[in-house]
């Protein structure tokens, strides 16, 4: 089955492909489909923003589209940066490194470092049907950045049961435990059910 991937994030696209393509789900990014746009993420939840992105890509292409809205929730910061993870500093032009620096600063001297990554996957079909799946990965914020793999906040997040940051894990190791890996495996299960129910 072919789905439009409603994302301009190359890192997310790689993880989607690594996880879903072995299950027979072909992904074409909205960019590859000739649609170049950014959606205003005005929702207050990961699910609401994931729906906005998938719906926009479905409308632009006329084909079923799947999206991910994700982020990092830090308990000591009341769940921030949360849905604002991609724009935590408030400045569009800032980099992942700037956002990590702000998070480290806000956690300076804080001992309670529990955190989790969250991924909400949403697939919208041209007939209006919607599939939602959510995955989380519990862990804690490291004292300092370590590792070169992954993206975003990976080098400052230590998954539960691990001594290494997410950025020190291989792609296979990350996908096996990550929020996106869990959400996408659940999504693939629901999509199979949906397709079978159709017949
Ligand atoms: P959005 O889903 O496009 O709003 O962006 C989510 C943001 O959360 C990304 O830009 C990253 O900063 C962060 N994020 C989401 N997933 C991951 C991950 O797997 N590793 C590290 N950072 C992530």
Tab-separated table of N, CA and C in Angstrom, residues 4 6 30 33 35 37 39 51-66 123-128:
chain	number	residue	atom	x	y	z
A	4	UNK	N	1.065	8.859	1.356
A	4	UNK	CA	1.823	10.111	1.320
A	4	UNK	C	2.322	10.379	2.742
A	6	UNK	N	3.272	13.010	5.261
A	6	UNK	CA	3.064	14.448	5.456
A	6	UNK	C	4.148	15.009	6.370
A	30	UNK	N	5.445	14.281	0.905
A	30	UNK	CA	4.640	15.302	0.217
A	30	UNK	C	5.514	16.091	-0.748
A	33	UNK	N	5.875	14.224	-3.841
A	33	UNK	CA	4.593	14.262	-4.572
A	33	UNK	C	4.364	15.652	-5.182
A	35	UNK	N	4.281	18.601	-3.529
A	35	UNK	CA	3.571	19.545	-2.666
A	35	UNK	C	4.541	20.114	-1.642
A	37	UNK	N	4.649	22.653	1.210
A	37	UNK	CA	3.971	23.612	2.089
A	37	UNK	C	4.288	23.264	3.535
A	39	UNK	N	2.512	23.425	7.383
A	39	UNK	CA	1.211	23.577	8.045
A	39	UNK	C	1.428	24.314	9.364
A	51	UNK	N	-3.139	15.474	13.028
A	51	UNK	CA	-4.309	15.486	12.133
A	51	UNK	C	-4.203	16.642	11.129
A	52	UNK	N	-3.845	17.840	11.604
A	52	UNK	CA	-3.747	19.003	10.700
A	52	UNK	C	-2.775	18.713	9.551
A	53	UNK	N	-1.626	18.100	9.878
A	53	UNK	CA	-0.609	17.842	8.851
A	53	UNK	C	-1.072	16.766	7.858
A	54	UNK	N	-1.667	15.684	8.396
A	54	UNK	CA	-2.097	14.596	7.504
A	54	UNK	C	-3.253	15.055	6.619
A	55	UNK	N	-4.177	15.805	7.208
A	55	UNK	CA	-5.331	16.277	6.435
A	55	UNK	C	-4.886	17.203	5.300
A	56	UNK	N	-3.946	18.101	5.590
A	56	UNK	CA	-3.464	19.040	4.563
A	56	UNK	C	-2.805	18.276	3.416
A	57	UNK	N	-2.003	17.254	3.744
A	57	UNK	CA	-1.316	16.492	2.687
A	57	UNK	C	-2.323	15.654	1.889
A	58	UNK	N	-3.330	15.116	2.581
A	58	UNK	CA	-4.353	14.337	1.870
A	58	UNK	C	-5.108	15.249	0.899
A	59	UNK	N	-5.464	16.450	1.366
A	59	UNK	CA	-6.218	17.374	0.492
A	59	UNK	C	-5.368	17.830	-0.695
A	60	UNK	N	-4.067	18.049	-0.450
A	60	UNK	CA	-3.191	18.541	-1.527
A	60	UNK	C	-2.938	17.468	-2.586
A	61	UNK	N	-2.919	16.193	-2.184
A	61	UNK	CA	-2.556	15.130	-3.126
A	61	UNK	C	-3.750	14.282	-3.563
A	62	UNK	N	-4.818	14.322	-2.780
A	62	UNK	CA	-5.971	13.465	-3.073
A	62	UNK	C	-5.749	12.016	-2.671
A	63	UNK	N	-4.646	11.775	-1.927
A	63	UNK	CA	-4.324	10.393	-1.534
A	63	UNK	C	-4.220	10.279	-0.018
A	64	UNK	N	-4.336	9.053	0.491
A	64	UNK	CA	-4.214	8.827	1.938
A	64	UNK	C	-2.843	9.321	2.405
A	65	UNK	N	-2.827	10.056	3.518
A	65	UNK	CA	-1.577	10.648	4.002
A	65	UNK	C	-1.392	10.365	5.483
A	66	UNK	N	-0.141	10.126	5.855
A	66	UNK	CA	0.180	9.815	7.251
A	66	UNK	C	1.190	10.841	7.771
A	123	UNK	N	-3.289	9.085	10.248
A	123	UNK	CA	-3.459	8.810	8.814
A	123	UNK	C	-4.871	9.233	8.427
A	124	UNK	N	-4.971	10.075	7.401
A	124	UNK	CA	-6.280	10.555	6.941
A	124	UNK	C	-6.511	10.050	5.515
A	125	UNK	N	-7.655	9.445	5.298
A	125	UNK	CA	-8.011	8.888	3.988
A	125	UNK	C	-8.919	9.866	3.242
A	126	UNK	N	-8.937	9.793	1.910
A	126	UNK	CA	-9.778	10.704	1.129
A	126	UNK	C	-11.260	10.628	1.492
A	127	UNK	N	-11.724	9.488	2.004
A	127	UNK	CA	-13.150	9.382	2.388
A	127	UNK	C	-13.414	9.937	3.783
A	128	UNK	N	-12.373	10.491	4.423
A	128	UNK	CA	-12.553	11.100	5.749
A	128	UNK	C	-12.205	10.174	6.906
